[in-house]
Amino acid sequence: MEKEILIKSPGKTLIKVTDDSISIIRKGFINLVNQGIKGEKTIPFKNISAVQLKKPGMSNGYIQFTLLGGNENRGGILAATKDENTIMFTKKYWNEMENLKKYIEKQQSILDNNSKETQISSADEIKKYKELLDEGIINQDEFDFKKKELLGL
């Protein structure tokens, strides 16, 4: 899936969504004042540890991405306007942002499951090579080589 969402208020922000990442491209004067010139920021879903969604009411809403190893911004709406991992939006975009959050969480789950399957199959392969070693079909050097290869070392 590749989708683009254009937020026109407050400030122009283009969001590009793929199967495994989100890109944030800020445009317009308001974003220039709040964010400066930052260009495009791409965040892989695997690096997102949390997605916070604040519904717009008396003030704008926002979707904020907390990154692994990053400093989470806890300053509320005022700090969110300066946070490069936060996208501000008006009521008009609430449904799209709610769907975006759900999509990211779904994709993270899929990526996590794929990673677990890869780990299990690597362990199974190592076990098979150990059995071949124990049966004398391969030698220790061949086993060590395959083990390192499967573990990505």
mmCIF file of C-alpha atoms in Angstrom:
data_model
loop_
_atom_site.group_PDB
_atom_site.id
_atom_site.type_symbol
_atom_site.label_atom_id
_atom_site.label_comp_id
_atom_site.label_asym_id
_atom_site.label_seq_id
_atom_site.Cartn_x
_atom_site.Cartn_y
_atom_site.Cartn_z
ATOM 1 C CA MET A 1 0.000 0.000 0.000
ATOM 2 C CA GLU A 2 1.191 3.465 -0.779
ATOM 3 C CA LYS A 3 -1.014 6.334 0.266
ATOM 4 C CA GLU A 4 -0.646 10.081 0.628
ATOM 5 C CA ILE A 5 -2.576 12.231 3.084
ATOM 6 C CA LEU A 6 -2.398 16.002 2.735
ATOM 7 C CA ILE A 7 -3.190 17.967 5.888
ATOM 8 C CA LYS A 8 -3.920 21.573 4.906
ATOM 9 C CA SER A 9 -4.688 23.001 8.317
ATOM 10 C CA PRO A 10 -2.940 24.125 10.540
ATOM 11 C CA GLY A 11 -0.090 24.319 8.066
ATOM 12 C CA LYS A 12 0.492 22.002 5.133
ATOM 13 C CA THR A 13 1.849 18.557 5.929
ATOM 14 C CA LEU A 14 2.081 15.718 3.445
ATOM 15 C CA ILE A 15 2.083 12.222 4.925
ATOM 16 C CA LYS A 16 3.281 9.335 2.758
ATOM 17 C CA VAL A 17 2.423 5.873 4.053
ATOM 18 C CA THR A 18 3.895 2.609 2.753
ATOM 19 C CA ASP A 19 3.737 -0.981 4.017
ATOM 20 C CA ASP A 20 6.615 -0.410 6.432
ATOM 21 C CA SER A 21 7.125 3.328 6.989
ATOM 22 C CA ILE A 22 5.649 6.791 7.199
ATOM 23 C CA SER A 23 7.200 9.933 5.712
ATOM 24 C CA ILE A 24 6.383 13.425 6.936
ATOM 25 C CA ILE A 25 6.939 16.357 4.569
ATOM 26 C CA ARG A 26 6.179 19.767 6.002
ATOM 27 C CA LYS A 27 5.297 22.693 3.765
ATOM 28 C CA GLY A 28 4.006 26.210 4.191
ATOM 29 C CA PHE A 29 4.683 29.193 6.407
ATOM 30 C CA ILE A 30 3.188 27.862 9.665
ATOM 31 C CA ASN A 31 5.352 24.741 9.523
ATOM 32 C CA LEU A 32 8.385 26.855 8.682
ATOM 33 C CA VAL A 33 7.799 28.957 11.809
ATOM 34 C CA ASN A 34 7.095 25.969 14.088
ATOM 35 C CA GLN A 35 9.479 23.382 12.669
ATOM 36 C CA GLY A 36 12.052 25.221 10.598
ATOM 37 C CA ILE A 37 13.333 23.743 7.340
ATOM 38 C CA LYS A 38 13.654 20.022 7.982
ATOM 39 C CA GLY A 39 12.864 18.326 4.689
ATOM 40 C CA GLU A 40 11.324 14.883 4.560
ATOM 41 C CA LYS A 41 11.443 12.601 7.594
ATOM 42 C CA THR A 42 10.881 8.881 7.091
ATOM 43 C CA ILE A 43 10.100 6.721 10.110
ATOM 44 C CA PRO A 44 10.117 2.925 9.742
ATOM 45 C CA PHE A 45 7.193 1.341 11.607
ATOM 46 C CA LYS A 46 9.635 -0.954 13.432
ATOM 47 C CA ASN A 47 11.147 2.161 15.094
ATOM 48 C CA ILE A 48 7.826 3.440 16.440
ATOM 49 C CA SER A 49 7.241 2.356 20.046
ATOM 50 C CA ALA A 50 3.942 4.230 20.530
ATOM 51 C CA VAL A 51 1.373 6.254 18.590
ATOM 52 C CA GLN A 52 -0.553 8.870 20.559
ATOM 53 C CA LEU A 53 -3.670 10.332 18.991
ATOM 54 C CA LYS A 54 -5.337 13.404 20.485
ATOM 55 C CA LYS A 55 -8.802 14.206 19.227
ATOM 56 C CA PRO A 56 -9.361 17.825 18.186
ATOM 57 C CA GLY A 57 -11.767 19.778 20.352
ATOM 58 C CA MET A 58 -11.277 23.358 21.437
ATOM 59 C CA SER A 59 -7.758 23.079 20.037
ATOM 60 C CA ASN A 60 -6.221 21.133 17.171
ATOM 61 C CA GLY A 61 -5.638 17.427 17.442
ATOM 62 C CA TYR A 62 -2.365 15.660 16.832
ATOM 63 C CA ILE A 63 -0.844 12.284 16.125
ATOM 64 C CA GLN A 64 2.516 11.771 17.785
ATOM 65 C CA PHE A 65 5.028 9.021 17.106
ATOM 66 C CA THR A 66 7.281 7.935 19.964
ATOM 67 C CA LEU A 67 10.472 6.388 18.616
ATOM 68 C CA LEU A 68 12.594 3.663 20.150
ATOM 69 C CA GLY A 69 15.393 5.329 22.079
ATOM 70 C CA GLY A 70 13.878 8.776 21.533
ATOM 71 C CA ASN A 71 12.844 11.384 24.058
ATOM 72 C CA GLU A 72 9.083 11.435 24.276
ATOM 73 C CA ASN A 73 7.593 14.918 24.253
ATOM 74 C CA ARG A 74 5.281 15.297 27.266
ATOM 75 C CA GLY A 75 4.457 18.977 26.938
ATOM 76 C CA GLY A 76 0.947 18.601 25.515
ATOM 77 C CA ILE A 77 -0.446 20.597 22.619
ATOM 78 C CA LEU A 78 2.026 23.496 22.836
ATOM 79 C CA ALA A 79 5.084 21.256 22.772
ATOM 80 C CA ALA A 80 3.492 19.124 20.041
ATOM 81 C CA THR A 81 3.608 22.055 17.615
ATOM 82 C CA LYS A 82 7.433 22.010 17.824
ATOM 83 C CA ASP A 83 7.894 18.217 17.843
ATOM 84 C CA GLU A 84 9.171 16.818 14.538
ATOM 85 C CA ASN A 85 7.450 13.474 15.244
ATOM 86 C CA THR A 86 4.031 15.075 15.687
ATOM 87 C CA ILE A 87 1.488 16.023 13.042
ATOM 88 C CA MET A 88 -1.120 18.613 13.970
ATOM 89 C CA PHE A 89 -4.583 18.478 12.375
ATOM 90 C CA THR A 90 -8.067 19.975 12.569
ATOM 91 C CA LYS A 91 -11.392 18.168 13.131
ATOM 92 C CA LYS A 92 -11.755 17.666 9.391
ATOM 93 C CA TYR A 93 -8.883 15.113 9.430
ATOM 94 C CA TRP A 94 -9.865 13.131 12.552
ATOM 95 C CA ASN A 95 -11.135 10.021 10.721
ATOM 96 C CA GLU A 96 -8.062 9.867 8.485
ATOM 97 C CA MET A 97 -5.718 10.158 11.460
ATOM 98 C CA GLU A 98 -7.649 7.514 13.394
ATOM 99 C CA ASN A 99 -7.362 5.187 10.381
ATOM 100 C CA LEU A 100 -3.656 6.019 10.052
ATOM 101 C CA LYS A 101 -3.034 5.023 13.682
ATOM 102 C CA LYS A 102 -4.907 1.735 13.197
ATOM 103 C CA TYR A 103 -3.002 1.006 9.977
ATOM 104 C CA ILE A 104 0.402 1.646 11.587
ATOM 105 C CA GLU A 105 -0.452 -0.603 14.542
ATOM 106 C CA LYS A 106 -1.681 -3.346 12.181
ATOM 107 C CA GLN A 107 1.489 -3.145 10.083
ATOM 108 C CA GLN A 108 3.661 -3.218 13.209
ATOM 109 C CA SER A 109 1.909 -6.411 14.270
ATOM 110 C CA ILE A 110 2.508 -7.987 10.844
ATOM 111 C CA LEU A 111 6.189 -6.945 10.840
ATOM 112 C CA ASP A 112 6.610 -8.279 14.398
ATOM 113 C CA ASN A 113 5.051 -11.637 13.455
ATOM 114 C CA ASN A 114 7.283 -11.908 10.365
ATOM 115 C CA SER A 115 10.335 -11.235 12.522
ATOM 116 C CA LYS A 116 9.322 -13.957 14.992
ATOM 117 C CA GLU A 117 8.803 -16.447 12.151
ATOM 118 C CA THR A 118 12.277 -15.679 10.796
ATOM 119 C CA GLN A 119 13.819 -16.189 14.241
ATOM 120 C CA ILE A 120 12.026 -19.513 14.676
ATOM 121 C CA SER A 121 13.051 -20.775 11.259
ATOM 122 C CA SER A 122 16.690 -19.763 11.898
ATOM 123 C CA ALA A 123 16.638 -21.676 15.167
ATOM 124 C CA ASP A 124 15.135 -24.685 13.388
ATOM 125 C CA GLU A 125 17.840 -24.535 10.717
ATOM 126 C CA ILE A 126 20.599 -24.381 13.328
ATOM 127 C CA LYS A 127 19.052 -27.384 15.079
ATOM 128 C CA LYS A 128 19.038 -29.328 11.800
ATOM 129 C CA TYR A 129 22.707 -28.489 11.184
ATOM 130 C CA LYS A 130 23.544 -29.560 14.760
ATOM 131 C CA GLU A 131 21.917 -32.924 14.077
ATOM 132 C CA LEU A 132 24.000 -33.254 10.893
ATOM 133 C CA LEU A 133 27.103 -32.418 12.935
ATOM 134 C CA ASP A 134 26.215 -34.977 15.607
ATOM 135 C CA GLU A 135 25.677 -37.625 12.916
ATOM 136 C CA GLY A 136 29.072 -36.842 11.380
ATOM 137 C CA ILE A 137 27.583 -35.707 8.062
ATOM 138 C CA ILE A 138 29.198 -32.259 8.370
ATOM 139 C CA ASN A 139 32.232 -31.136 10.378
ATOM 140 C CA GLN A 140 32.493 -28.480 13.121
ATOM 141 C CA ASP A 141 33.791 -25.783 10.717
ATOM 142 C CA GLU A 142 30.844 -26.288 8.365
ATOM 143 C CA PHE A 143 28.415 -26.145 11.295
ATOM 144 C CA ASP A 144 29.998 -22.960 12.686
ATOM 145 C CA PHE A 145 29.912 -21.331 9.258
ATOM 146 C CA LYS A 146 26.198 -22.086 8.734
ATOM 147 C CA LYS A 147 25.339 -21.032 12.284
ATOM 148 C CA LYS A 148 27.021 -17.639 11.822
ATOM 149 C CA GLU A 149 25.353 -17.244 8.447
ATOM 150 C CA LEU A 150 21.895 -17.989 9.871
ATOM 151 C CA LEU A 151 22.415 -15.670 12.845
ATOM 152 C CA GLY A 152 23.654 -12.902 10.563
ATOM 153 C CA LEU A 153 27.033 -12.637 12.315
#
